[in-house]
Amino acid sequence: MAFLQTILAFVVALGSLVIIHELGHYWVARLCGVKVLRFSVGMGKIVFSRRFGPDQTEWAVSILPLGGYVKMLDAREQDVTGLSPQELKREFTNQSVWRRMAIVAAGPLANFALAILLFAGLYMYGEMEPTPRVRAVAEQTAAYQAGLRGGELITAVNGEAIQTWSDLRWKVLQGVIDKTPVKLDIRRTNPGPAGDSLPGGEPVDTVSLPIEVLAAKDLEGDFLGKLGIKLARPKPILGKVVPDGPAMQAGLHEGDLITSVNGEPVADGVAFIDKVKASPGKALSLTGIRNGNSFALSVTPQAQAGKDGQIGLIKVEMPMMPEMILSSSPPLQALVKGATKTWDSSILTLKMLGKMVIGEVSWKNITGPITIADYAGQTARIGAFSYLSFIAFISISLGVMNLLPIPVLDGGHLLYYSLEVLTGRPIPERVGAIAQRAGIGILMTLMIVAMFNDIVRLIF
C-alpha cells in the first residue's frame, strides 16, 4: 500500500509540475501568435492523443513519464515551403528575439509562479509548528560556546523575525551557505528546580553562532544538531502508566515529574527515555515531584531486544510534543512571504550548485527520480501541508534547473537569444549543433550521477 501511495504521489507531483511548465510555454506562444502543433506530457512514443482548439493542437500523453514538450511551427524542424504568408507569420523563428525569449522563459516562470501560489496558500492556511525553543545544550558544542544553555526561545536570525523551528533552520542554512555570521536574538528562561521560569526571566539577548565549525558534509544532515541546537521537548512528566509494568510496580504515577536519575538532573522527556533505554535490567534511582511533594524510588527497566542490542523499558507513556504555534498570515502578507520564499529558495539552489562545482558541497546532494519519489511518498503520508510544500520546492528546483545556461534546456536557448541581441544575428547553426551535443552530454552526466546517488541511498 505504501509503495502504491509513493508511486501515486510521485506521478501527481511530477505530472502537475510538467503540465504547469509546458502550459507556460503554450500560453505565451499563443499570446505571441505562434502556432502550437503538439502539447505532450511525457517524452517518446505517443500513447494517447486528441486534437482540439482553434489550431487543432494535438494534446498527447507519451510513454516516458519524465518531462514533456510543446511542439510549435518551426522552420528548423518542419518543411514550411508550402505555407501561406499568413501561416508563416505564426512560425517560431519569424518572431522577434524578444518574443522568442518570452516563450522560452515562460516555462520556468510558470514553475516559480506555482511555487509562490502554493507557499502563499500554505501561509494563509497556517499549520501548528514547533516553536524555535532550544533543548539543553551540551558543553562541547558550538551553541554552548555561543552562550546557549537550553530553554532559550530564538526570536530572530540576523535581525529577521522567526516564529517556527522550520524558519530557524531555513535562516541558519542561508547563513551557512553564504558563510556569513549568524546572530540569534533569544529570550532566555531561568529554570527553577521543577523547570518553571523564575520571576524576571526571558530577557532579550543576542548571540553569535560559530558556523565555521561545520564541514561541507554536515549540510547533508542535521546541521543544527551538529551545532548543538536541538528542539526543546517537554519536561519529563509521566503519562499513562501501563498496568503491571516496571513503572507501576515501582510506584510511579501518571503526572509524576522526574527531576533526576541516579543523582543526575534530567532535562526533558528525551533525556529520561535515553537513560531508561541505556539501563536494561539495571536499577535506576529516581527523584521527582508529585502533587508538589518530592519523592524518591527505584525502578528496574525491563530488558527487550532492540535494533542495536538490549534496551530498557519501564512501560510508561512519555508526552513528547514540543511547544507549538499556529503560523498563519493574511492574504497579501502570505503572497509576499511566498514570493520571498521562492526567491530565497532559488538563490540557495544556485549557490548549492555553485559549491558543488567548486567542490565545497558533495555531489551526493544531486538526487534523481527514485529519491524524489521517496520524498513524495513520505510527505504525502505526513499530510497535505507537507506534500504541497514538497511540490513547491520541487517546482522551484525545476524552474532553476531549466534556467541553467546549458544547451538543450530553456536557459541554453535564452543564452543563444541573449547573444543574438548583443550581436544582432543568430548564432551559426554549426555552433548551435555542437553546443546541443555538449548540452546532451552534460545532462546525461548529471542523470548518471543522480541515478547513482539514488541507488546508493536505496542500498545503504
Tab-separated table of C-alpha atoms in Angstrom:
chain	number	residue	atom	x	y	z
A	1	MET	CA	0.000	0.000	0.000
A	2	ALA	CA	2.829	2.385	0.919
A	3	PHE	CA	4.562	1.594	-2.394
A	4	LEU	CA	1.421	2.402	-4.392
A	5	GLN	CA	0.946	5.615	-2.429
A	6	THR	CA	4.555	6.591	-3.188
A	7	ILE	CA	4.106	5.953	-6.916
A	8	LEU	CA	0.827	7.892	-6.999
A	9	ALA	CA	2.288	10.820	-5.044
A	10	PHE	CA	5.284	10.915	-7.389
A	11	VAL	CA	3.162	10.801	-10.555
A	12	VAL	CA	0.808	13.519	-9.304
A	13	ALA	CA	3.690	15.776	-8.217
A	14	LEU	CA	5.845	15.363	-11.310
A	15	GLY	CA	2.890	15.335	-13.701
A	16	SER	CA	1.441	18.556	-12.327
A	17	LEU	CA	4.812	20.315	-12.471
A	18	VAL	CA	5.443	19.223	-16.060
A	19	ILE	CA	1.954	20.344	-17.114
A	20	ILE	CA	2.383	23.761	-15.458
A	21	HIS	CA	5.820	24.186	-17.045
A	22	GLU	CA	4.628	23.311	-20.535
A	23	LEU	CA	1.447	25.369	-20.149
A	24	GLY	CA	3.710	28.362	-19.513
A	25	HIS	CA	5.362	27.819	-22.895
A	26	TYR	CA	1.985	27.135	-24.541
A	27	TRP	CA	0.135	30.187	-23.199
A	28	VAL	CA	2.885	32.653	-24.066
A	29	ALA	CA	3.373	31.081	-27.509
A	30	ARG	CA	-0.336	31.533	-28.218
A	31	LEU	CA	-0.172	35.079	-26.817
A	32	CYS	CA	2.668	35.829	-29.244
A	33	GLY	CA	0.703	34.374	-32.158
A	34	VAL	CA	2.869	31.258	-32.640
A	35	LYS	CA	1.062	28.133	-33.825
A	36	VAL	CA	1.320	25.191	-31.425
A	37	LEU	CA	1.242	21.790	-33.120
A	38	ARG	CA	1.510	19.490	-30.108
A	39	PHE	CA	1.380	19.630	-26.305
A	40	SER	CA	2.826	16.456	-24.813
A	41	VAL	CA	3.051	15.256	-21.229
A	42	GLY	CA	5.896	12.738	-21.296
A	43	MET	CA	8.519	12.031	-23.932
A	44	GLY	CA	8.964	9.471	-26.685
A	45	LYS	CA	6.203	7.489	-28.370
A	46	ILE	CA	2.684	8.916	-28.045
A	47	VAL	CA	0.275	6.534	-26.334
A	48	PHE	CA	-2.815	8.769	-26.337
A	49	SER	CA	-3.756	11.994	-28.123
A	50	ARG	CA	-6.691	14.209	-29.054
A	51	ARG	CA	-6.898	17.299	-31.277
A	52	PHE	CA	-8.941	20.343	-30.378
A	53	GLY	CA	-8.750	24.127	-30.178
A	54	PRO	CA	-8.646	26.741	-32.956
A	55	ASP	CA	-5.374	25.339	-34.345
A	56	GLN	CA	-6.330	21.691	-33.796
A	57	THR	CA	-3.397	21.325	-31.447
A	58	GLU	CA	-2.572	17.707	-30.626
A	59	TRP	CA	-2.787	17.125	-26.850
A	60	ALA	CA	-0.828	13.964	-26.108
A	61	VAL	CA	0.443	11.647	-23.392
A	62	SER	CA	3.767	9.980	-24.246
A	63	ILE	CA	5.296	6.765	-22.970
A	64	LEU	CA	8.221	8.160	-20.927
A	65	PRO	CA	6.760	9.996	-17.898
A	66	LEU	CA	9.844	12.152	-17.184
A	67	GLY	CA	9.282	15.533	-18.845
A	68	GLY	CA	7.161	16.925	-21.634
A	69	TYR	CA	7.307	19.362	-24.533
A	70	VAL	CA	5.419	21.900	-26.623
A	71	LYS	CA	5.980	21.495	-30.368
A	72	MET	CA	5.492	24.720	-32.318
A	73	LEU	CA	5.501	25.550	-36.003
A	74	ASP	CA	9.260	25.854	-36.526
A	75	ALA	CA	11.177	26.088	-39.815
A	76	ARG	CA	14.128	24.301	-38.214
A	77	GLU	CA	12.036	21.181	-37.664
A	78	GLN	CA	9.319	21.215	-40.348
A	79	ASP	CA	9.076	21.956	-44.061
A	80	VAL	CA	7.317	25.338	-44.311
A	81	THR	CA	7.777	25.944	-48.032
A	82	GLY	CA	4.107	25.292	-48.835
A	83	LEU	CA	2.649	27.527	-46.137
A	84	SER	CA	0.791	30.733	-46.851
A	85	PRO	CA	2.294	34.094	-45.818
A	86	GLN	CA	-0.313	34.277	-43.057
A	87	GLU	CA	0.778	30.910	-41.681
A	88	LEU	CA	4.467	31.804	-41.952
A	89	LYS	CA	3.860	34.788	-39.688
A	90	ARG	CA	2.976	32.274	-36.981
A	91	GLU	CA	6.244	30.328	-37.378
A	92	PHE	CA	8.510	30.458	-34.295
A	93	THR	CA	11.759	31.690	-35.906
A	94	ASN	CA	9.861	34.532	-37.624
A	95	GLN	CA	9.117	36.075	-34.243
A	96	SER	CA	11.246	38.836	-32.763
A	97	VAL	CA	14.038	37.730	-30.461
A	98	TRP	CA	12.166	39.234	-27.504
A	99	ARG	CA	9.080	37.131	-28.228
A	100	ARG	CA	11.168	34.001	-28.561
A	101	MET	CA	12.829	34.765	-25.230
A	102	ALA	CA	9.435	35.300	-23.606
A	103	ILE	CA	8.141	31.950	-24.905
A	104	VAL	CA	11.221	30.072	-23.690
A	105	ALA	CA	11.307	31.781	-20.285
A	106	ALA	CA	7.590	31.223	-19.676
A	107	GLY	CA	8.037	27.563	-18.655
A	108	PRO	CA	10.401	28.144	-15.715
A	109	LEU	CA	8.494	31.288	-14.727
A	110	ALA	CA	5.300	29.222	-14.562
A	111	ASN	CA	7.052	26.884	-12.106
A	112	PHE	CA	8.094	29.843	-9.954
A	113	ALA	CA	4.552	31.237	-10.071
A	114	LEU	CA	3.164	27.879	-8.942
A	115	ALA	CA	5.600	27.795	-6.006
A	116	ILE	CA	4.628	31.333	-4.971
A	117	LEU	CA	0.917	30.469	-5.027
A	118	LEU	CA	1.428	27.208	-3.138
A	119	PHE	CA	3.530	28.880	-0.456
A	120	ALA	CA	1.053	31.760	-0.197
A	121	GLY	CA	-1.834	29.334	0.230
A	122	LEU	CA	0.046	27.394	2.886
A	123	TYR	CA	0.960	30.589	4.737
A	124	MET	CA	-2.679	31.711	4.695
A	125	TYR	CA	-3.959	28.327	5.845
A	126	GLY	CA	-1.350	28.023	8.549
A	127	GLU	CA	-0.230	24.974	10.470
A	128	MET	CA	0.754	24.105	14.001
A	129	GLU	CA	4.559	24.035	14.028
A	130	PRO	CA	7.199	23.684	16.758
A	131	THR	CA	8.453	26.957	18.212
A	132	PRO	CA	12.211	27.623	17.959
A	133	ARG	CA	12.900	26.851	21.607
A	134	VAL	CA	16.254	25.190	22.298
A	135	ARG	CA	16.797	21.958	24.181
A	136	ALA	CA	19.532	21.667	26.844
A	137	VAL	CA	22.880	22.295	25.119
A	138	ALA	CA	25.926	20.058	25.515
A	139	GLU	CA	29.106	21.830	26.670
A	140	GLN	CA	31.334	20.717	23.804
A	141	THR	CA	29.101	22.224	21.089
A	142	ALA	CA	29.301	25.460	19.121
A	143	ALA	CA	25.902	26.510	20.502
A	144	TYR	CA	27.253	26.278	24.067
A	145	GLN	CA	30.293	28.353	23.105
A	146	ALA	CA	27.903	30.971	21.702
A	147	GLY	CA	26.127	31.202	25.044
A	148	LEU	CA	23.091	28.955	24.590
A	149	ARG	CA	22.288	26.738	27.552
A	150	GLY	CA	18.801	25.403	26.837
A	151	GLY	CA	15.289	26.764	27.206
A	152	GLU	CA	16.016	29.848	25.071
A	153	LEU	CA	13.370	30.936	22.576
A	154	ILE	CA	15.024	32.171	19.366
A	155	THR	CA	13.034	35.147	18.067
A	156	ALA	CA	15.160	36.357	15.136
A	157	VAL	CA	18.089	35.336	12.927
A	158	ASN	CA	20.304	38.165	11.686
A	159	GLY	CA	17.567	40.632	12.564
A	160	GLU	CA	14.797	38.781	10.692
A	161	ALA	CA	11.958	37.672	12.961
A	162	ILE	CA	11.094	33.967	13.037
A	163	GLN	CA	8.181	32.070	14.537
A	164	THR	CA	8.842	28.392	13.949
A	165	TRP	CA	11.607	25.790	14.055
A	166	SER	CA	11.497	25.479	10.261
A	167	ASP	CA	12.066	29.258	9.997
A	168	LEU	CA	15.128	28.887	12.222
A	169	ARG	CA	16.539	26.038	10.162
A	170	TRP	CA	15.983	27.911	6.900
A	171	LYS	CA	17.595	31.173	8.062
A	172	VAL	CA	20.618	29.440	9.608
A	173	LEU	CA	21.079	27.356	6.435
A	174	GLN	CA	21.193	30.538	4.360
A	175	GLY	CA	23.893	31.939	6.632
A	176	VAL	CA	25.896	28.712	6.472
A	177	ILE	CA	25.750	28.619	2.662
A	178	ASP	CA	26.700	32.307	2.413
A	179	LYS	CA	29.414	31.884	5.056
A	180	THR	CA	28.097	34.972	6.846
A	181	PRO	CA	27.909	35.448	10.633
A	182	VAL	CA	24.701	34.105	12.154
A	183	LYS	CA	23.338	36.185	15.026
A	184	LEU	CA	20.440	34.852	17.067
A	185	ASP	CA	18.086	37.050	19.066
A	186	ILE	CA	16.972	34.983	22.034
A	187	ARG	CA	14.759	35.189	25.077
A	188	ARG	CA	16.265	33.340	27.975
A	189	THR	CA	14.349	31.484	30.645
A	190	ASN	CA	15.752	30.892	34.100
A	191	PRO	CA	14.530	27.434	35.093
A	192	GLY	CA	13.690	26.723	38.700
A	193	PRO	CA	14.062	23.296	40.330
A	194	ALA	CA	10.932	21.996	38.606
A	195	GLY	CA	11.756	23.566	35.254
A	196	ASP	CA	9.488	26.581	35.776
A	197	SER	CA	10.523	30.120	34.833
A	198	LEU	CA	11.597	32.302	37.723
A	199	PRO	CA	10.363	35.897	38.065
A	200	GLY	CA	12.218	38.303	35.834
A	201	GLY	CA	13.003	35.672	33.223
A	202	GLU	CA	13.066	35.978	29.424
A	203	PRO	CA	15.462	38.906	28.936
A	204	VAL	CA	16.266	39.600	25.261
A	205	ASP	CA	19.840	38.801	24.245
A	206	THR	CA	21.882	38.316	21.063
A	207	VAL	CA	24.458	35.581	20.487
A	208	SER	CA	26.764	34.850	17.550
A	209	LEU	CA	26.744	31.272	16.286
A	210	PRO	CA	30.191	29.965	15.195
A	211	ILE	CA	29.097	28.266	11.969
A	212	GLU	CA	32.690	27.786	10.782
A	213	VAL	CA	32.778	24.523	12.755
A	214	LEU	CA	30.511	22.932	10.144
A	215	ALA	CA	32.074	20.887	7.357
A	216	ALA	CA	30.555	20.700	3.871
A	217	LYS	CA	29.276	17.169	4.522
A	218	ASP	CA	27.358	18.402	7.590
A	219	LEU	CA	24.877	20.202	5.312
A	220	GLU	CA	23.628	16.818	4.105
A	221	GLY	CA	22.118	16.024	7.502
A	222	ASP	CA	21.052	17.665	10.745
A	223	PHE	CA	23.402	20.664	10.663
A	224	LEU	CA	21.554	22.359	13.536
A	225	GLY	CA	22.190	19.277	15.660
A	226	LYS	CA	25.873	19.421	14.668
A	227	LEU	CA	25.937	22.953	16.067
A	228	GLY	CA	24.297	21.719	19.256
A	229	ILE	CA	20.883	23.243	18.602
A	230	LYS	CA	18.084	20.750	19.128
A	231	LEU	CA	14.343	21.167	19.505
A	232	ALA	CA	13.207	21.559	23.104
A	233	ARG	CA	10.978	18.798	24.422
A	234	PRO	CA	8.530	18.787	27.336
A	235	LYS	CA	9.653	18.227	30.921
A	236	PRO	CA	9.843	14.543	31.940
A	237	ILE	CA	6.268	14.315	33.207
A	238	LEU	CA	4.914	10.785	33.027
A	239	GLY	CA	1.824	9.978	31.012
A	240	LYS	CA	-0.241	6.804	31.250
A	241	VAL	CA	1.435	4.086	33.329
A	242	VAL	CA	0.891	0.584	31.887
A	243	PRO	CA	-0.605	-1.850	34.447
A	244	ASP	CA	1.834	-4.420	35.875
A	245	GLY	CA	4.785	-2.789	34.092
A	246	PRO	CA	8.084	-1.910	35.836
A	247	ALA	CA	6.952	1.704	36.344
A	248	MET	CA	3.712	0.751	38.102
A	249	GLN	CA	5.432	-1.926	40.177
A	250	ALA	CA	7.980	0.670	41.323
A	251	GLY	CA	5.198	3.030	42.420
A	252	LEU	CA	5.348	5.640	39.643
A	253	HIS	CA	2.113	7.508	38.837
A	254	GLU	CA	0.756	9.438	35.889
A	255	GLY	CA	1.687	13.109	36.276
A	256	ASP	CA	4.944	12.459	38.161
A	257	LEU	CA	7.734	14.902	37.232
A	258	ILE	CA	11.139	13.174	37.166
A	259	THR	CA	13.924	15.530	38.233
A	260	SER	CA	16.940	13.203	38.397
A	261	VAL	CA	18.145	9.685	37.578
A	262	ASN	CA	20.957	8.208	39.669
A	263	GLY	CA	21.629	11.687	41.020
A	264	GLU	CA	21.972	13.320	37.584
A	265	PRO	CA	19.433	16.031	36.602
A	266	VAL	CA	17.040	15.133	33.752
A	267	ALA	CA	16.411	17.986	31.344
A	268	ASP	CA	13.416	16.610	29.447
A	269	GLY	CA	11.482	13.541	28.375
A	270	VAL	CA	14.025	12.602	25.712
A	271	ALA	CA	16.845	12.537	28.255
A	272	PHE	CA	14.756	10.373	30.608
A	273	ILE	CA	13.907	7.896	27.840
A	274	ASP	CA	17.588	7.693	26.822
A	275	LYS	CA	18.626	6.865	30.390
A	276	VAL	CA	15.958	4.178	30.686
A	277	LYS	CA	16.855	2.608	27.331
A	278	ALA	CA	20.529	2.539	28.272
A	279	SER	CA	19.844	0.578	31.501
A	280	PRO	CA	18.173	-2.772	30.683
A	281	GLY	CA	17.944	-4.851	33.850
A	282	LYS	CA	19.770	-2.216	35.928
A	283	ALA	CA	18.105	-0.461	38.869
A	284	LEU	CA	17.668	3.304	38.477
A	285	SER	CA	17.285	5.664	41.431
A	286	LEU	CA	14.680	8.297	40.579
A	287	THR	CA	13.772	11.524	42.344
A	288	GLY	CA	10.802	13.604	41.339
A	289	ILE	CA	7.858	15.775	42.294
A	290	ARG	CA	4.283	14.521	42.787
A	291	ASN	CA	1.479	16.921	43.741
A	292	GLY	CA	4.060	19.463	44.908
A	293	ASN	CA	5.909	16.979	47.136
A	294	SER	CA	9.288	15.374	46.492
A	295	PHE	CA	9.672	11.605	46.231
A	296	ALA	CA	12.412	9.074	45.631
A	297	LEU	CA	12.189	5.453	44.449
A	298	SER	CA	13.953	2.803	42.420
A	299	VAL	CA	12.831	1.206	39.149
A	300	THR	CA	14.450	-1.575	37.123
A	301	PRO	CA	13.844	-1.301	33.358
A	302	GLN	CA	12.734	-4.493	31.655
A	303	ALA	CA	15.234	-5.750	29.058
A	304	GLN	CA	13.972	-6.043	25.488
A	305	ALA	CA	15.695	-6.705	22.168
A	306	GLY	CA	16.277	-3.613	20.036
A	307	LYS	CA	17.988	-2.866	16.722
A	308	ASP	CA	21.371	-2.349	18.375
A	309	GLY	CA	21.066	-4.835	21.205
A	310	GLN	CA	19.172	-4.842	24.506
A	311	ILE	CA	17.239	-1.739	25.574
A	312	GLY	CA	15.401	-0.914	28.788
A	313	LEU	CA	11.660	-0.308	29.091
A	314	ILE	CA	9.550	0.701	32.103
A	315	LYS	CA	6.237	0.746	30.180
A	316	VAL	CA	5.022	4.282	30.712
A	317	GLU	CA	3.912	6.865	28.156
A	318	MET	CA	6.058	9.993	27.925
A	319	PRO	CA	4.471	13.056	26.228
A	320	MET	CA	6.971	14.293	23.633
A	321	MET	CA	5.010	17.013	21.793
A	322	PRO	CA	7.154	20.172	21.671
A	323	GLU	CA	5.829	23.674	22.243
A	324	MET	CA	3.697	24.530	19.190
A	325	ILE	CA	2.459	27.692	17.498
A	326	LEU	CA	-0.111	28.319	14.752
A	327	SER	CA	1.773	30.113	11.990
A	328	SER	CA	-0.585	31.865	9.528
A	329	SER	CA	-0.648	35.147	7.570
A	330	PRO	CA	-3.283	37.380	5.897
A	331	PRO	CA	-3.535	37.064	2.068
A	332	LEU	CA	-1.301	39.952	0.965
A	333	GLN	CA	1.375	39.179	3.531
A	334	ALA	CA	1.180	35.477	2.615
A	335	LEU	CA	1.728	36.343	-1.057
A	336	VAL	CA	4.779	38.462	-0.211
A	337	LYS	CA	6.136	35.704	2.009
A	338	GLY	CA	5.507	33.166	-0.753
A	339	ALA	CA	7.426	35.275	-3.282
A	340	THR	CA	10.258	35.820	-0.804
A	341	LYS	CA	10.451	32.114	-0.008
A	342	THR	CA	10.548	31.245	-3.714
A	343	TRP	CA	13.283	33.817	-4.392
A	344	ASP	CA	15.385	32.710	-1.403
A	345	SER	CA	14.985	29.034	-2.361
A	346	SER	CA	16.028	29.756	-5.958
A	347	ILE	CA	19.134	31.661	-4.871
A	348	LEU	CA	20.005	28.955	-2.350
A	349	THR	CA	19.688	26.283	-5.041
A	350	LEU	CA	22.040	28.213	-7.330
A	351	LYS	CA	24.545	28.694	-4.530
A	352	MET	CA	24.454	24.985	-3.707
A	353	LEU	CA	25.062	24.145	-7.377
A	354	GLY	CA	27.968	26.578	-7.447
A	355	LYS	CA	29.506	24.998	-4.355
A	356	MET	CA	29.139	21.551	-5.932
A	357	VAL	CA	31.072	22.768	-8.983
A	358	ILE	CA	33.979	24.097	-6.879
A	359	GLY	CA	33.897	21.083	-4.550
A	360	GLU	CA	32.671	22.750	-1.350
A	361	VAL	CA	29.478	20.659	-1.298
A	362	SER	CA	29.234	16.966	-2.120
A	363	TRP	CA	27.727	15.804	-5.411
A	364	LYS	CA	25.754	13.335	-3.313
A	365	ASN	CA	23.202	16.148	-2.942
A	366	ILE	CA	22.116	15.630	-6.559
A	367	THR	CA	19.017	13.458	-6.449
A	368	GLY	CA	17.149	11.551	-9.132
A	369	PRO	CA	13.617	10.241	-9.636
A	370	ILE	CA	13.931	7.450	-7.047
A	371	THR	CA	14.758	9.842	-4.205
A	372	ILE	CA	12.155	12.357	-5.373
A	373	ALA	CA	9.540	9.581	-5.454
A	374	ASP	CA	10.547	8.507	-1.943
A	375	TYR	CA	10.190	12.062	-0.610
A	376	ALA	CA	6.876	12.427	-2.433
A	377	GLY	CA	5.548	9.320	-0.692
A	378	GLN	CA	6.872	10.359	2.717
A	379	THR	CA	5.398	13.869	2.572
A	380	ALA	CA	2.082	12.556	1.242
A	381	ARG	CA	1.833	10.204	4.223
A	382	ILE	CA	2.598	13.063	6.639
A	383	GLY	CA	-0.214	15.228	5.264
A	384	ALA	CA	-1.359	17.704	2.623
A	385	PHE	CA	0.657	20.598	4.084
A	386	SER	CA	3.970	18.724	3.814
A	387	TYR	CA	3.115	17.308	0.375
A	388	LEU	CA	2.215	20.707	-1.092
A	389	SER	CA	5.390	22.203	0.407
A	390	PHE	CA	7.362	19.420	-1.259
A	391	ILE	CA	5.709	20.163	-4.628
A	392	ALA	CA	6.525	23.875	-4.224
A	393	PHE	CA	10.217	23.153	-3.578
A	394	ILE	CA	10.437	20.699	-6.485
A	395	SER	CA	8.737	23.285	-8.721
A	396	ILE	CA	11.439	25.797	-7.757
A	397	SER	CA	14.170	23.250	-8.469
A	398	LEU	CA	12.624	22.506	-11.866
A	399	GLY	CA	12.478	26.208	-12.693
A	400	VAL	CA	16.070	26.847	-11.617
A	401	MET	CA	17.464	23.803	-13.427
A	402	ASN	CA	15.711	24.771	-16.652
A	403	LEU	CA	17.200	28.267	-16.494
A	404	LEU	CA	20.782	26.999	-16.283
A	405	PRO	CA	22.736	28.080	-19.401
A	406	ILE	CA	23.054	24.523	-20.687
A	407	PRO	CA	22.219	23.885	-24.351
A	408	VAL	CA	19.019	21.810	-24.750
A	409	LEU	CA	17.500	23.439	-21.634
A	410	ASP	CA	15.464	26.648	-21.660
A	411	GLY	CA	18.426	28.507	-20.165
A	412	GLY	CA	20.604	27.433	-23.088
A	413	HIS	CA	18.111	28.854	-25.582
A	414	LEU	CA	17.902	32.072	-23.584
A	415	LEU	CA	21.708	32.266	-23.791
A	416	TYR	CA	21.506	31.919	-27.601
A	417	TYR	CA	18.905	34.675	-27.842
A	418	SER	CA	20.866	36.935	-25.499
A	419	LEU	CA	23.891	36.583	-27.791
A	420	GLU	CA	21.604	37.356	-30.722
A	421	VAL	CA	20.502	40.572	-29.013
A	422	LEU	CA	24.150	41.561	-28.432
A	423	THR	CA	25.477	40.641	-31.885
A	424	GLY	CA	22.399	41.420	-33.962
A	425	ARG	CA	22.328	37.989	-35.607
A	426	PRO	CA	21.521	34.385	-34.610
A	427	ILE	CA	24.356	32.073	-33.626
A	428	PRO	CA	25.635	29.934	-36.545
A	429	GLU	CA	23.842	26.611	-36.987
A	430	ARG	CA	27.132	24.697	-36.727
A	431	VAL	CA	27.895	26.300	-33.365
A	432	GLY	CA	24.374	25.546	-32.194
A	433	ALA	CA	24.677	21.880	-33.207
A	434	ILE	CA	27.984	21.458	-31.352
A	435	ALA	CA	26.516	23.172	-28.281
A	436	GLN	CA	23.471	20.883	-28.399
A	437	ARG	CA	25.670	17.794	-28.328
A	438	ALA	CA	27.677	19.232	-25.440
A	439	GLY	CA	24.452	20.032	-23.578
A	440	ILE	CA	23.166	16.489	-24.041
A	441	GLY	CA	26.481	15.188	-22.676
A	442	ILE	CA	26.209	17.401	-19.577
A	443	LEU	CA	22.618	16.315	-18.945
A	444	MET	CA	23.481	12.637	-19.375
A	445	THR	CA	26.339	13.034	-16.872
A	446	LEU	CA	24.032	14.685	-14.345
A	447	MET	CA	21.442	11.937	-14.835
A	448	ILE	CA	24.056	9.219	-14.266
A	449	VAL	CA	25.261	10.943	-11.073
A	450	ALA	CA	21.668	11.348	-9.847
A	451	MET	CA	20.778	7.710	-10.543
A	452	PHE	CA	23.995	6.533	-8.861
A	453	ASN	CA	23.183	8.598	-5.754
A	454	ASP	CA	19.639	7.212	-5.747
A	455	ILE	CA	20.873	3.632	-5.895
A	456	VAL	CA	23.439	4.238	-3.129
A	457	ARG	CA	20.733	5.732	-0.889
A	458	LEU	CA	18.427	2.818	-1.676
A	459	ILE	CA	21.030	0.177	-0.807
A	460	PHE	CA	22.724	1.852	2.130
